[in-house]
Structures are given as C-alpha cells and as structure tokens.
C-alpha cells in the first residue's frame, strides 16, 4: 500500500516537473518571438554601426519654436521646445556633421539633436536642454557612431540597441530555455531509471 502511494506521488511529481519544464520552454519561445519582432528589426535597421570619436564644433540652442515630430504623428504629440543643434567634426572622415542623440531622434525631428519627452513643465525641459548643451561644451571630444556605408551623413551619440543590449535581451530567454530543457531531460532520465529498476 505504501509502495503504491510512493509510486503515485513520484508520478505526480514527475508530471508537475515535466509541465514546469515544458512551460519554461514555451515561455522562452514566446520571449524569443517577442524580441524577434520588436528589438531585432530596430537593431538590423540601424546603419550607425561603427564607433569613432567626434569633436564638438558648436552647440546652439534656438528659441522655443514648434519642432514637430515625424510626419504622420498625432497633433497631441507635437509640442514646442528649445531646439538644440549640435555640430561635430567626424574624425573618421573630417566632415562637419550634425549629431543626434539616437536613431529615434532623427526620425522624430531631423532639425534638432535632442528631442525631450512630452512634458507639461517647459522649465524642466529648458533646463535639461541647457544642461545637455553645457555638457557637450565641457567634454569637447566623445565617442559617437556613424554610417560606414555613407547612406547617412549624420552621426548619433548612442545606439538604442547596441550589440551588448541585444545579447542581454536574449540572455534571459536562453537561460529559461536551458533550464526547461534540463528539467525535461532529468524527468525523462528519472522515468527511465524507474522503469529499468521495476523491470529488474
């Protein structure tokens, strides 16, 4: 009687462990799919792949003007803010080009180097832009990214999804997939050993 209860409990435990392993594998596959349709396209679309050194030429702040976002955006996403324009000397080619914060900045507004988030407090936005401009003037040289193919003549300060960020995004689903597969393998080994012991 006790042996039957132990066998039943063992089978229930193996079933739960197997379901856990399969669930982890399924969740990791869903995470892979989500990363593949969100982050990977932005990473492959970016042409600013080569890092170089940029030297500041000028950083000007225009008066508060209406700098709209990209075409097709809703009217509520259009708001006035001081337009910061940063021009740098690209060390790789010696050209004078405009610097943008990220790839998204260029798409949202090609006239400004920095596009703040939508905020009702205009004083905070102005103070933030002035701080960014002073930091550029303080650090005359800094790393930046340019397009080695030449399709984009401008440069960006930082990439939205650098290679390290992409690897970090794939790290957690990979660990979950590995853990799920390991649990399934251990359950199958346990079942094989149980069947082998019972047969002997």
C-alpha positions as a printed NumPy array, in Angstrom:
array([[  0.   ,   0.   ,   0.   ],
       [  2.784,   2.361,   0.968],
       [  4.715,   1.437,  -2.158],
       [  1.71 ,   2.321,  -4.346],
       [  1.395,   5.723,  -2.634],
       [  5.096,   6.409,  -3.18 ],
       [  4.834,   5.465,  -6.844],
       [  1.732,   7.643,  -7.277],
       [  3.438,  10.595,  -5.565],
       [  6.525,  10.08 ,  -7.71 ],
       [  4.45 ,  10.082, -10.909],
       [  2.625,  13.261,  -9.842],
       [  5.935,  14.938,  -9.077],
       [  7.348,  13.897, -12.439],
       [  4.236,  15.17 , -14.218],
       [  4.444,  18.533, -12.469],
       [  8.152,  18.824, -13.173],
       [  7.561,  17.908, -16.818],
       [  4.807,  20.533, -17.087],
       [  7.145,  23.086, -15.493],
       [  9.897,  22.283, -17.979],
       [  7.524,  22.457, -20.949],
       [  6.083,  25.724, -19.64 ],
       [  9.546,  27.252, -19.321],
       [ 10.396,  26.184, -22.883],
       [  7.111,  27.621, -24.188],
       [  7.632,  30.922, -22.343],
       [ 11.185,  31.215, -23.639],
       [  9.989,  30.641, -27.214],
       [  7.389,  33.388, -26.763],
       [ 10.104,  35.717, -25.459],
       [ 12.296,  34.869, -28.459],
       [  9.396,  35.695, -30.77 ],
       [  8.674,  38.979, -28.98 ],
       [ 12.332,  40.038, -29.126],
       [ 12.496,  38.993, -32.76 ],
       [  9.609,  41.242, -33.816],
       [ 10.465,  44.249, -31.61 ],
       [ 14.168,  44.681, -30.834],
       [ 15.872,  42.789, -33.672],
       [ 14.296,  44.856, -36.511],
       [ 15.452,  48.101, -34.869],
       [ 18.934,  46.651, -34.434],
       [ 19.25 ,  45.454, -38.037],
       [ 17.672,  48.654, -39.39 ],
       [ 20.281,  50.894, -37.761],
       [ 23.101,  51.877, -40.125],
       [ 25.163,  53.676, -37.462],
       [ 27.295,  50.663, -36.597],
       [ 30.879,  51.955, -36.438],
       [ 32.161,  53.794, -33.391],
       [ 34.542,  56.731, -33.774],
       [ 35.459,  59.958, -31.989],
       [ 33.57 ,  63.209, -32.56 ],
       [ 34.915,  66.656, -31.757],
       [ 32.451,  69.395, -30.874],
       [ 32.279,  72.339, -33.257],
       [ 29.225,  74.171, -31.944],
       [ 26.165,  73.573, -29.808],
       [ 23.402,  76.114, -30.326],
       [ 20.019,  76.401, -28.662],
       [ 17.385,  78.083, -30.759],
       [ 14.5  ,  79.994, -29.257],
       [ 11.48 ,  77.956, -28.331],
       [  9.933,  77.019, -31.641],
       [  7.487,  74.357, -32.69 ],
       [  9.61 ,  71.349, -33.566],
       [  7.104,  68.706, -34.659],
       [  7.706,  65.014, -34.528],
       [  7.889,  62.822, -37.601],
       [  5.201,  63.111, -40.233],
       [  2.023,  61.222, -39.551],
       [  2.204,  61.704, -35.779],
       [ -0.846,  62.84 , -33.872],
       [ -1.332,  66.514, -33.072],
       [ -1.155,  65.879, -29.34 ],
       [  2.413,  64.617, -29.773],
       [  3.514,  67.952, -31.259],
       [  4.733,  70.429, -28.659],
       [  7.131,  73.398, -28.636],
       [ 10.555,  73.118, -27.004],
       [ 14.012,  74.709, -27.394],
       [ 15.784,  73.143, -30.351],
       [ 19.342,  72.045, -29.583],
       [ 21.601,  71.687, -32.614],
       [ 24.994,  70.044, -32.117],
       [ 27.569,  70.054, -34.908],
       [ 30.671,  67.912, -34.674],
       [ 33.771,  67.083, -36.663],
       [ 33.768,  63.415, -37.609],
       [ 37.263,  62.046, -37.004],
       [ 36.845,  59.181, -39.464],
       [ 36.222,  61.483, -42.461],
       [ 36.904,  65.004, -41.19 ],
       [ 33.403,  66.135, -42.199],
       [ 31.239,  68.599, -40.311],
       [ 28.03 ,  66.732, -39.5  ],
       [ 25.065,  67.06 , -37.184],
       [ 24.867,  64.91 , -34.07 ],
       [ 21.669,  63.24 , -32.877],
       [ 21.055,  61.533, -29.564],
       [ 19.756,  58.232, -31.013],
       [ 18.288,  56.839, -34.218],
       [ 14.83 ,  57.672, -32.887],
       [ 15.772,  61.35 , -32.526],
       [ 16.455,  61.671, -36.245],
       [ 13.112,  60.075, -37.109],
       [ 11.157,  62.234, -34.671],
       [ 12.74 ,  65.548, -35.625],
       [ 15.703,  65.885, -38.028],
       [ 16.089,  69.573, -37.145],
       [ 17.082,  69.036, -33.502],
       [ 19.845,  66.963, -31.933],
       [ 17.756,  66.214, -28.851],
       [ 14.016,  65.629, -28.554],
       [ 12.685,  65.657, -24.977],
       [  9.859,  63.517, -23.792],
       [  6.412,  65.057, -23.751],
       [  6.242,  67.165, -20.621],
       [  3.899,  69.889, -19.409],
       [  6.657,  71.633, -17.444],
       [  8.503,  73.711, -20.029],
       [ 11.01 ,  74.989, -17.437],
       [ 12.293,  71.47 , -16.746],
       [ 12.632,  70.79 , -20.474],
       [ 14.551,  74.029, -20.991],
       [ 16.849,  73.334, -18.012],
       [ 17.519,  69.791, -19.274],
       [ 18.428,  71.006, -22.756],
       [ 20.714,  73.703, -21.329],
       [ 22.433,  71.073, -19.176],
       [ 22.962,  68.836, -22.202],
       [ 24.431,  71.737, -24.18 ],
       [ 26.794,  72.648, -21.325],
       [ 27.942,  69.031, -21.05 ],
       [ 28.786,  68.994, -24.751],
       [ 30.794,  72.177, -24.346],
       [ 32.533,  70.744, -21.292],
       [ 33.543,  67.493, -22.988],
       [ 34.802,  68.567, -26.396],
       [ 35.546,  65.041, -27.659],
       [ 33.358,  61.983, -27.121],
       [ 32.58 ,  58.65 , -28.8  ],
       [ 29.848,  58.576, -31.432],
       [ 28.532,  56.274, -34.158],
       [ 28.497,  56.855, -37.903],
       [ 27.36 ,  55.021, -41.014],
       [ 30.356,  53.396, -42.744],
       [ 28.254,  52.845, -45.877],
       [ 27.675,  56.56 , -46.31 ],
       [ 23.889,  56.402, -46.63 ],
       [ 23.579,  58.647, -43.573],
       [ 25.941,  61.62 , -43.333],
       [ 24.965,  62.446, -39.744],
       [ 26.09 ,  60.711, -36.55 ],
       [ 24.42 ,  59.576, -33.335],
       [ 25.623,  59.735, -29.765],
       [ 24.341,  56.338, -28.659],
       [ 22.522,  53.415, -30.241],
       [ 19.097,  52.398, -28.999],
       [ 20.018,  48.715, -29.17 ],
       [ 23.784,  48.125, -29.116],
       [ 25.18 ,  44.584, -29.554],
       [ 25.604,  44.176, -25.789],
       [ 21.998,  45.199, -25.222],
       [ 20.815,  42.689, -27.801],
       [ 22.823,  39.908, -26.176],
       [ 21.431,  40.853, -22.76 ],
       [ 17.891,  40.741, -24.183],
       [ 18.485,  37.176, -25.398],
       [ 20.154,  36.118, -22.139],
       [ 17.022,  35.561, -20.021],
       [ 15.01 ,  33.53 , -22.554],
       [ 18.125,  31.457, -23.227],
       [ 18.548,  30.705, -19.529],
       [ 14.851,  29.856, -19.246],
       [ 15.006,  27.592, -22.311],
       [ 18.113,  25.832, -20.996],
       [ 16.546,  25.359, -17.561],
       [ 13.327,  23.974, -19.068],
       [ 15.217,  21.528, -21.282],
       [ 17.325,  20.434, -18.322],
       [ 14.228,  19.738, -16.231],
       [ 12.662,  17.696, -19.055],
       [ 15.854,  15.678, -19.528],
       [ 16.135,  14.976, -15.783],
       [ 12.493,  13.833, -15.637],
       [ 12.991,  11.516, -18.614],
       [ 16.142,  10.088, -17.018],
       [ 14.251,   9.548, -13.763],
       [ 11.432,   7.772, -15.597],
       [ 13.893,   5.581, -17.485],
       [ 15.684,   4.627, -14.276],
       [ 12.336,   3.82 , -12.586],
       [ 11.242,   1.605, -15.468],
       [ 14.647,  -0.105, -15.551],
       [ 14.546,  -0.751, -11.782],
       [ 10.998,  -2.123, -11.985],
       [ 11.947,  -4.43 , -14.87 ],
       [ 14.936,  -5.806, -12.975]])
